[in-house]
PDB file of C-alpha atoms and ligand atoms in Angstrom:
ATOM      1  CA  UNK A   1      17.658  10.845 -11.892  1.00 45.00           C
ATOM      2  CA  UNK A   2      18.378  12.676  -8.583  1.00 52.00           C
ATOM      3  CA  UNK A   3      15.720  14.989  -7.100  1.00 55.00           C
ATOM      4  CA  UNK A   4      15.001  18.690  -8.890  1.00 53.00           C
ATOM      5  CA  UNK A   5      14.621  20.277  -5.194  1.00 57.00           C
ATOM      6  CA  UNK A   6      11.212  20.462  -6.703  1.00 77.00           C
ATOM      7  CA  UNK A   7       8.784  17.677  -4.053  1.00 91.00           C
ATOM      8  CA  UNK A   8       8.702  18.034  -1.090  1.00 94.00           C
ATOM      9  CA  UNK A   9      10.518  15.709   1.552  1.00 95.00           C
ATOM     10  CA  UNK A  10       9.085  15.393   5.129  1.00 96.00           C
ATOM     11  CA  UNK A  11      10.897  14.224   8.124  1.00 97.00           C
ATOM     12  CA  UNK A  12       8.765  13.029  10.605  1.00 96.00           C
ATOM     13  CA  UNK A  13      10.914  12.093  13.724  1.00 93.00           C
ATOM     14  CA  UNK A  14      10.198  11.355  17.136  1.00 87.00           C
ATOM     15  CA  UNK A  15      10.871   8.705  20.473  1.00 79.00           C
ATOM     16  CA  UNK A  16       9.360   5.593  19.879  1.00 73.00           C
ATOM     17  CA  UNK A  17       5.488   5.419  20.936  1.00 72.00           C
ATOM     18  CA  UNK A  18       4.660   9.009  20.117  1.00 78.00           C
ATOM     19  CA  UNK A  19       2.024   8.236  17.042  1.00 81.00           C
ATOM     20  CA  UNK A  20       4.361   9.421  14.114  1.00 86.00           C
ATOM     21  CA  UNK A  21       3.008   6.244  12.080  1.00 86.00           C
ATOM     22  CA  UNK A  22      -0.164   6.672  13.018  1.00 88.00           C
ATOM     23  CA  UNK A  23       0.057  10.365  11.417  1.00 92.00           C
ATOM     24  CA  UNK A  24       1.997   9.535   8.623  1.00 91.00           C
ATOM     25  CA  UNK A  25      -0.133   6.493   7.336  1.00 89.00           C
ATOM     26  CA  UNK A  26      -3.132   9.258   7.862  1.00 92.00           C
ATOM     27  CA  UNK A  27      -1.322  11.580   6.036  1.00 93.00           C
ATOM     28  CA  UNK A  28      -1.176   9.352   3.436  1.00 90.00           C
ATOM     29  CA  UNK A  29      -4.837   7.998   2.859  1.00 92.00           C
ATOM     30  CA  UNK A  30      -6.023  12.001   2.890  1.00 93.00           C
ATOM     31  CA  UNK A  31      -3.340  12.832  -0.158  1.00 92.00           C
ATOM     32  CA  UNK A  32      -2.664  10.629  -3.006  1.00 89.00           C
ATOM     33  CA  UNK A  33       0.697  12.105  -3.879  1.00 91.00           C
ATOM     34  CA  UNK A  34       2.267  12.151  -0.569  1.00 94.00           C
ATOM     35  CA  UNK A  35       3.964   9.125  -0.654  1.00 95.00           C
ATOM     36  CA  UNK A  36       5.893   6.890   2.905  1.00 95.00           C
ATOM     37  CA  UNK A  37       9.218   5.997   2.323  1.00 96.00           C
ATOM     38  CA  UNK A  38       9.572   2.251   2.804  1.00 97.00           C
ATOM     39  CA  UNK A  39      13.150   2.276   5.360  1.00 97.00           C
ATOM     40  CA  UNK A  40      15.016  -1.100   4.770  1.00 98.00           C
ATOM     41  CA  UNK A  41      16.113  -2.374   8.339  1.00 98.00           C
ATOM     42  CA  UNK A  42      17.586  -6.340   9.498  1.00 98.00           C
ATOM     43  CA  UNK A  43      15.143  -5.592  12.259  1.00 96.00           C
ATOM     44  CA  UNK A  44      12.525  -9.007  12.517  1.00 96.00           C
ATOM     45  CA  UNK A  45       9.253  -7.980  11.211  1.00 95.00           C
ATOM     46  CA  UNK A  46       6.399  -7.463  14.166  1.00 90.00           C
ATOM     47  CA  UNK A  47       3.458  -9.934  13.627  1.00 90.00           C
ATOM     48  CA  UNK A  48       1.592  -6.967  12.013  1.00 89.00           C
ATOM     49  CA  UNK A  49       4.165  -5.744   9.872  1.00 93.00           C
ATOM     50  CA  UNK A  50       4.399  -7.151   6.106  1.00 96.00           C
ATOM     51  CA  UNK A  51       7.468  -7.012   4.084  1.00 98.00           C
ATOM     52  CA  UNK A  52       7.690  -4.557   1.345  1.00 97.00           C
ATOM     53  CA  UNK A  53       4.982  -2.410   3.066  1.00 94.00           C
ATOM     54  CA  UNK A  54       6.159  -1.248   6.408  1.00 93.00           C
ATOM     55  CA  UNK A  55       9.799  -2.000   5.869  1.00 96.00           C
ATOM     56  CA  UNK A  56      11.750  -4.034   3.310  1.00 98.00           C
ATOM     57  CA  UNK A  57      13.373  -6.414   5.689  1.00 98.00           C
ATOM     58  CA  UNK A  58      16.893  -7.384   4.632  1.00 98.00           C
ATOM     59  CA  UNK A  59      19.482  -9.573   6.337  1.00 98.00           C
ATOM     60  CA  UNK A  60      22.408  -7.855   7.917  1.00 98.00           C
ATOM     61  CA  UNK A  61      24.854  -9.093   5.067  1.00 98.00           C
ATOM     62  CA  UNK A  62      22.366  -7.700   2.502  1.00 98.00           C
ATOM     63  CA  UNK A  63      22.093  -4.553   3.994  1.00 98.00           C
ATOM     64  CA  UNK A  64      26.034  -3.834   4.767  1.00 98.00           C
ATOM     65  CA  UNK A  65      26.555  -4.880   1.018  1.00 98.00           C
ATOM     66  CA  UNK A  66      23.619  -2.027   0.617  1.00 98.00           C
ATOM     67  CA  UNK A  67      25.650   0.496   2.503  1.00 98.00           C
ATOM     68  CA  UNK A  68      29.041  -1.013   0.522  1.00 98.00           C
ATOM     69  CA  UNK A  69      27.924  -0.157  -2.903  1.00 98.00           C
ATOM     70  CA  UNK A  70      26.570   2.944  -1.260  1.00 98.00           C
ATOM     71  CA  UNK A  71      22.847   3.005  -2.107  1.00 98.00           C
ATOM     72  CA  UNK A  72      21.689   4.492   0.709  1.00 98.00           C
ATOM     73  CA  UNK A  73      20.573   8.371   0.909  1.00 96.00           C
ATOM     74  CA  UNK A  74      21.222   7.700   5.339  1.00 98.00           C
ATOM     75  CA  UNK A  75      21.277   4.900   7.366  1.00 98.00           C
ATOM     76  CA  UNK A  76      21.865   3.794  10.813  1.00 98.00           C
ATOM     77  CA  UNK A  77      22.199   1.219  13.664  1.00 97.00           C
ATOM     78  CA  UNK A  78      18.951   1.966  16.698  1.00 93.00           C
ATOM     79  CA  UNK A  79      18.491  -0.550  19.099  1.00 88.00           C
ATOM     80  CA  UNK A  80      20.922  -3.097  17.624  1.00 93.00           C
ATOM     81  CA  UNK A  81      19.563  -2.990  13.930  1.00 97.00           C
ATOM     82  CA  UNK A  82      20.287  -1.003  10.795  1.00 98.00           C
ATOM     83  CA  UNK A  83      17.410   1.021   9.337  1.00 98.00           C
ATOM     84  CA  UNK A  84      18.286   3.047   6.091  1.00 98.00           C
ATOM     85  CA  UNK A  85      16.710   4.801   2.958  1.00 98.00           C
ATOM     86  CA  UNK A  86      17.566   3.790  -0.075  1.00 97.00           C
ATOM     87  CA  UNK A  87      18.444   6.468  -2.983  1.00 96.00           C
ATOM     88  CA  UNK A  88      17.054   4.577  -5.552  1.00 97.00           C
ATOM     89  CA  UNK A  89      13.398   4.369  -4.361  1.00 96.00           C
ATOM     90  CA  UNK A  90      13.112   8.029  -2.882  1.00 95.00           C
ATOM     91  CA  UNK A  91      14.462   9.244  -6.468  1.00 94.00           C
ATOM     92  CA  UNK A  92      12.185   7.587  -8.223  1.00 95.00           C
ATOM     93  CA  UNK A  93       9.398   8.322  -5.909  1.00 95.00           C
ATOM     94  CA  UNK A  94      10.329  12.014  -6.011  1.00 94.00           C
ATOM     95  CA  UNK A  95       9.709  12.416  -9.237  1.00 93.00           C
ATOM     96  CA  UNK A  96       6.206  12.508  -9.172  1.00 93.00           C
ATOM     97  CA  UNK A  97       5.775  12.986  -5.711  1.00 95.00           C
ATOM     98  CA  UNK A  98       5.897  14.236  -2.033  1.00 95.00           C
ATOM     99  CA  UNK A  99       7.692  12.218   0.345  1.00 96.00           C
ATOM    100  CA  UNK A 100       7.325  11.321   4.055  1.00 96.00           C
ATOM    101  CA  UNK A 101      10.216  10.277   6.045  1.00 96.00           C
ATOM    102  CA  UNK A 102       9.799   8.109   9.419  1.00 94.00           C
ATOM    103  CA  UNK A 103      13.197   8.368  10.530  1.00 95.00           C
ATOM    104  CA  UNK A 104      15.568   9.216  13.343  1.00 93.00           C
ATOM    105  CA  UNK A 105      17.742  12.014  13.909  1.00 94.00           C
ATOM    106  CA  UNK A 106      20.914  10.360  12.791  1.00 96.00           C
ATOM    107  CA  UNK A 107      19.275   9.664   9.458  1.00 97.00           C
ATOM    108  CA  UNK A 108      17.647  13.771   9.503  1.00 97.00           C
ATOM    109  CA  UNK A 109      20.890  14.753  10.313  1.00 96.00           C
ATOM    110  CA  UNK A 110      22.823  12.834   7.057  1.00 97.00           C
ATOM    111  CA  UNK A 111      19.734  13.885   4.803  1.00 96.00           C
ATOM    112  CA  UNK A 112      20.211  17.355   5.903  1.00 95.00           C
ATOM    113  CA  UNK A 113      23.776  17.056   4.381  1.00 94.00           C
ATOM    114  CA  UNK A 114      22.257  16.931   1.040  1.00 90.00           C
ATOM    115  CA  UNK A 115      21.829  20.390  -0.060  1.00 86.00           C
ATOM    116  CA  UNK A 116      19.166  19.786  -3.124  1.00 84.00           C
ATOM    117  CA  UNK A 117      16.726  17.994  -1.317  1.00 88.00           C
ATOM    118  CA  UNK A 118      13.430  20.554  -0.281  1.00 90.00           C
ATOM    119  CA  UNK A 119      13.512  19.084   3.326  1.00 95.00           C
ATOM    120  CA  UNK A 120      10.780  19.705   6.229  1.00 96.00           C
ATOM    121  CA  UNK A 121      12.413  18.239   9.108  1.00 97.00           C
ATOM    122  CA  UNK A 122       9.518  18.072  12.203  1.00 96.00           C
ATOM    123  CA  UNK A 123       9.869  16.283  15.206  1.00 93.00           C
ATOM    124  CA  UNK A 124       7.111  14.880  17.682  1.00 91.00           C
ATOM    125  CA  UNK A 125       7.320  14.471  21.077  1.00 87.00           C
ATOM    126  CA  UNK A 126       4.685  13.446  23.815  1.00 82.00           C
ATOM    127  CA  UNK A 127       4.290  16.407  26.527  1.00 79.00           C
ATOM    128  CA  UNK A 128       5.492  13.756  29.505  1.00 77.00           C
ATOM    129  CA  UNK A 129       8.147  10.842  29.735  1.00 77.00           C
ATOM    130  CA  UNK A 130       5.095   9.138  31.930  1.00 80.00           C
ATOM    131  CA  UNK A 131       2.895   9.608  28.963  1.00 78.00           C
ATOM    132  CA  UNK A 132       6.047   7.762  26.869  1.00 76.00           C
ATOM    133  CA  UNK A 133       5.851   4.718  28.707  1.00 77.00           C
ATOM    134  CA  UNK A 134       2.379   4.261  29.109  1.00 78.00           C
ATOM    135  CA  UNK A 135       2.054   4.196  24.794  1.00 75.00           C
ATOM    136  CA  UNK A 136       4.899   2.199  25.077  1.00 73.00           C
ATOM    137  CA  UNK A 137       3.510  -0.488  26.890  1.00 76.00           C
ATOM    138  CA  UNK A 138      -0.260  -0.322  25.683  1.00 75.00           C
ATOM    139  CA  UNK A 139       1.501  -0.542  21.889  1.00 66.00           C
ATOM    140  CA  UNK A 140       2.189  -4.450  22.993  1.00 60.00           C
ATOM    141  CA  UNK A 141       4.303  -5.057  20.060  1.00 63.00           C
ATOM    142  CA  UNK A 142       7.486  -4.802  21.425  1.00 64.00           C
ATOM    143  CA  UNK A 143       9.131  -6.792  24.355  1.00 76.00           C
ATOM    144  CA  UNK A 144       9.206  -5.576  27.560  1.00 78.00           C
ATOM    145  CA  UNK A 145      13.182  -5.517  26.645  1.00 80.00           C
ATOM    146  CA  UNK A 146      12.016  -3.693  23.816  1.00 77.00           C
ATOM    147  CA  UNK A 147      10.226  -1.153  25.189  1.00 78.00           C
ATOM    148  CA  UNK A 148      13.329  -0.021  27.933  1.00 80.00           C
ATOM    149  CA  UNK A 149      15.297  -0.051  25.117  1.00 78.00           C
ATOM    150  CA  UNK A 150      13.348   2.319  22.994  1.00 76.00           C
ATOM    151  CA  UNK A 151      12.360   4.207  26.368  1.00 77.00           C
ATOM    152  CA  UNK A 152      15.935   4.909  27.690  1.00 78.00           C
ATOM    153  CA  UNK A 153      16.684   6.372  24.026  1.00 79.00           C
ATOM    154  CA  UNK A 154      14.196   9.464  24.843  1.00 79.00           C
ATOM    155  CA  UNK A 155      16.766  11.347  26.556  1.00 79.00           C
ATOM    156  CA  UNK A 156      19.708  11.155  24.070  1.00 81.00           C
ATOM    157  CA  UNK A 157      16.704  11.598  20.910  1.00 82.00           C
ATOM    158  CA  UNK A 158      15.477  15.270  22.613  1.00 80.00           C
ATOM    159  CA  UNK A 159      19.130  16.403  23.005  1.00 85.00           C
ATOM    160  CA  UNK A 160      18.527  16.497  18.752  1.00 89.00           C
ATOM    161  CA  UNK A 161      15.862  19.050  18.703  1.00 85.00           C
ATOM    162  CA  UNK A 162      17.568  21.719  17.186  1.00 87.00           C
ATOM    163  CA  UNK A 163      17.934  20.149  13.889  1.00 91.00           C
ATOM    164  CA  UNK A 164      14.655  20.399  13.640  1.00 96.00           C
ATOM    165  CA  UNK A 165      11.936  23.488  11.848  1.00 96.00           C
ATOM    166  CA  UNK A 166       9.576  22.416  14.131  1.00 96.00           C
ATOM    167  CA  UNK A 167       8.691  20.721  17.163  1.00 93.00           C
ATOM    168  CA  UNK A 168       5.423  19.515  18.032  1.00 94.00           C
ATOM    169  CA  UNK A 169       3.579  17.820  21.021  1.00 89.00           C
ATOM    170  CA  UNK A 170       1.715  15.233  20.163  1.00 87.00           C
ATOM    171  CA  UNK A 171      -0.982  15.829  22.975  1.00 87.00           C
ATOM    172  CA  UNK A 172      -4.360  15.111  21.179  1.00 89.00           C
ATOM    173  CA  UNK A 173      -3.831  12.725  18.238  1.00 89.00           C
ATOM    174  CA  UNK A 174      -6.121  15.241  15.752  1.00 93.00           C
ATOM    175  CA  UNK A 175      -4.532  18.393  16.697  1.00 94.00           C
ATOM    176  CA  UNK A 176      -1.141  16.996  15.443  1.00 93.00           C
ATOM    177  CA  UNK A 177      -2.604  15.633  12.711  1.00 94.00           C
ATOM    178  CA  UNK A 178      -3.782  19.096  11.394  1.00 95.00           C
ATOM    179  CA  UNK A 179      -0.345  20.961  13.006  1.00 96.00           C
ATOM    180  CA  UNK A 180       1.617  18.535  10.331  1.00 95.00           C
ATOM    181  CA  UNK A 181      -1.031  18.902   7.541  1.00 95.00           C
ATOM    182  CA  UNK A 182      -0.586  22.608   7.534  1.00 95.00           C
ATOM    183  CA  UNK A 183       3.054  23.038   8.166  1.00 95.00           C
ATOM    184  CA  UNK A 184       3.297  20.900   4.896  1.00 94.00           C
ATOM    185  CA  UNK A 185       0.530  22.235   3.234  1.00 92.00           C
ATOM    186  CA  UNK A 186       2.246  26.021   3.368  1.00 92.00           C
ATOM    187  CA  UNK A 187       5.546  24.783   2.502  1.00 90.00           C
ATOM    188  CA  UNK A 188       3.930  23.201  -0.435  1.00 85.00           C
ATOM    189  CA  UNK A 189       2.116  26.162  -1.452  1.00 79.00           C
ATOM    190  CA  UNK A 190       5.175  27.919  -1.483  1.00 73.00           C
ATOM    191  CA  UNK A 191       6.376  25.723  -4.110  1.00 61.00           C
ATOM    192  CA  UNK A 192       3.458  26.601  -6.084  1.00 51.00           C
ATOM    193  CA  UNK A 193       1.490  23.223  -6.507  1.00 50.00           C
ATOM    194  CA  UNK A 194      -1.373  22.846  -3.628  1.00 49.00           C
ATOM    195  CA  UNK A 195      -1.660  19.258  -3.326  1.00 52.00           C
ATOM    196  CA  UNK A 196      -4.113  17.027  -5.024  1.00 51.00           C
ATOM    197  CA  UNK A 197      -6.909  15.465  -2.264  1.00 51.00           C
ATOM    198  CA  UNK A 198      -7.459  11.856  -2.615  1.00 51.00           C
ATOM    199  CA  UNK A 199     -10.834  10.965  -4.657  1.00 46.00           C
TER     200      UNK A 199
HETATM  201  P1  LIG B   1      10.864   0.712  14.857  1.00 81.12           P
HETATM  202  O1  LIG B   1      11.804  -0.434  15.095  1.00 81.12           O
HETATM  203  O2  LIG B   1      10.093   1.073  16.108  1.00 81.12           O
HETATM  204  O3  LIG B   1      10.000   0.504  13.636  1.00 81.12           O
HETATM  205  O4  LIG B   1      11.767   1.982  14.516  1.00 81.12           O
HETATM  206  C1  LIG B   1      12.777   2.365  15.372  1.00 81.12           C
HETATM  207  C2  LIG B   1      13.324   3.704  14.952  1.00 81.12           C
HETATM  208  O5  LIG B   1      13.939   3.620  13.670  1.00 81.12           O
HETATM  209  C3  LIG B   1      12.260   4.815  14.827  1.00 81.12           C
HETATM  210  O6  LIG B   1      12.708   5.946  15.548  1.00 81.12           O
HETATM  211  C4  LIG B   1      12.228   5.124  13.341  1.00 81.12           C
HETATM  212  O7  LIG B   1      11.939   6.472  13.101  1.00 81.12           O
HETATM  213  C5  LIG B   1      13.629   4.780  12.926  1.00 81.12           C
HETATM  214  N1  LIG B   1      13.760   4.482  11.498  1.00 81.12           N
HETATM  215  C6  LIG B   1      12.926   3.775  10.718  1.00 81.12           C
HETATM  216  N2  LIG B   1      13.385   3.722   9.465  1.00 81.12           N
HETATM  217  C7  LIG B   1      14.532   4.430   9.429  1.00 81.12           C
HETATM  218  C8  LIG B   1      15.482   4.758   8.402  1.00 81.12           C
HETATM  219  O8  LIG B   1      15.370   4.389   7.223  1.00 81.12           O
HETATM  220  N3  LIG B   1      16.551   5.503   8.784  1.00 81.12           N
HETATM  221  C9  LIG B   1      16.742   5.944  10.058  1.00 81.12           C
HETATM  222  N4  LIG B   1      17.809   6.695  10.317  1.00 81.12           N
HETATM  223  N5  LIG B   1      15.852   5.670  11.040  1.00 81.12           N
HETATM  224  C10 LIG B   1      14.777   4.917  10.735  1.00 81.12           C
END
């Protein structure tokens, strides 16, 4: 089944570091039918990250047969690794509910493509490149190759902005939070169900 332009789809994108999982995962706990979408990526799990939860980790042979037999919604290659939804899973998932997308803007800019998917497409930035580096480094999973990496990708990520709705500054962690909550929350009403609050 392919989505009814019904659910809603949120894009959450931002540089590395800025809290977008931190939102989304509160996001989630606060409303049961707001659902993450698990990304597949041949990037090597972190030693907090669990397969099937944060990502479904694939080899690289696994995933370009993925991309082959063309299961993927978007995909692409950041920082040396593919990272892609699959159709299968969001179409399912849309069924019965609202979806939250942590993705980049080469992935918001192939979903936008898609003209019967309700899309919210928000990106989060922090209000300094000082501020970058400094959650960046304190986030200690990454290498310090890592963390250049994903740091020296801020400038080319912010030249994206425009295919954005909205843009956000993720100064105070809780004032996001509720920014994102009601941007969602009025595009949902709009589609006439208010969401259900988690027990
Ligand atoms: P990380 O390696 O830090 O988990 O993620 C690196 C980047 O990949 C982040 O900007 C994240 O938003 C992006 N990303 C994660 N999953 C996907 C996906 O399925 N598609 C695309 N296009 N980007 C993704």
């Amino acid at each position: 089944m392919t989505p009814n332009g019904e659910n809603l789809m949120v894009i959450l994108s931002s540089p590395s570091g800025v809290g977008k999982t931190t939102i989304t995962k509160k996001l989630q706990q606060k409303y049961q039918n707001l659902k993450i979408s698990i990304s597949h990526t041949t990037r090597p799990p972190r030693s907090n990250e669990v397969d099937g939860v944060d990502y479904n980790f694939v080899t690289k042979e696994k995933f370009e047969d993925l991309i082959k037999k063309n299961k993927f919604y978007e995909y692409a290659k950041i920082f040396g690794n593919y990272y892609g939804t699959s159709k299968k899973d969001v179409d399912q998932t849309l069924q019965t509910n609202d979806v939250i997308f942590d993705i980049d803007w080469q992935g918001t800019k192939q979903l936008s493509s898609f003209k019967n998917l309700n899309l919210i497409k928000i990106y989060l930035i922090t209000d300094s490149k000082a501020e970058l580096k400094k959650r960046l480094l304190k986030r200690d999973q990454n290498t310090k190759e890592e963390v250049e990496k994903r740091f020296k990708s801020f400038d080319e990520d912010v030249q994206h902005w425009n295919d954005y709705d909205y843009i956000l500054i993720n100064k105070n962690l809780d004032i996001c939070f509720k920014q994102i909550e009601q941007i969602i929350l009025n595009n949902k009403s709009k589609k006439f169900n208010f969401f259900r609050k988690a027990q």
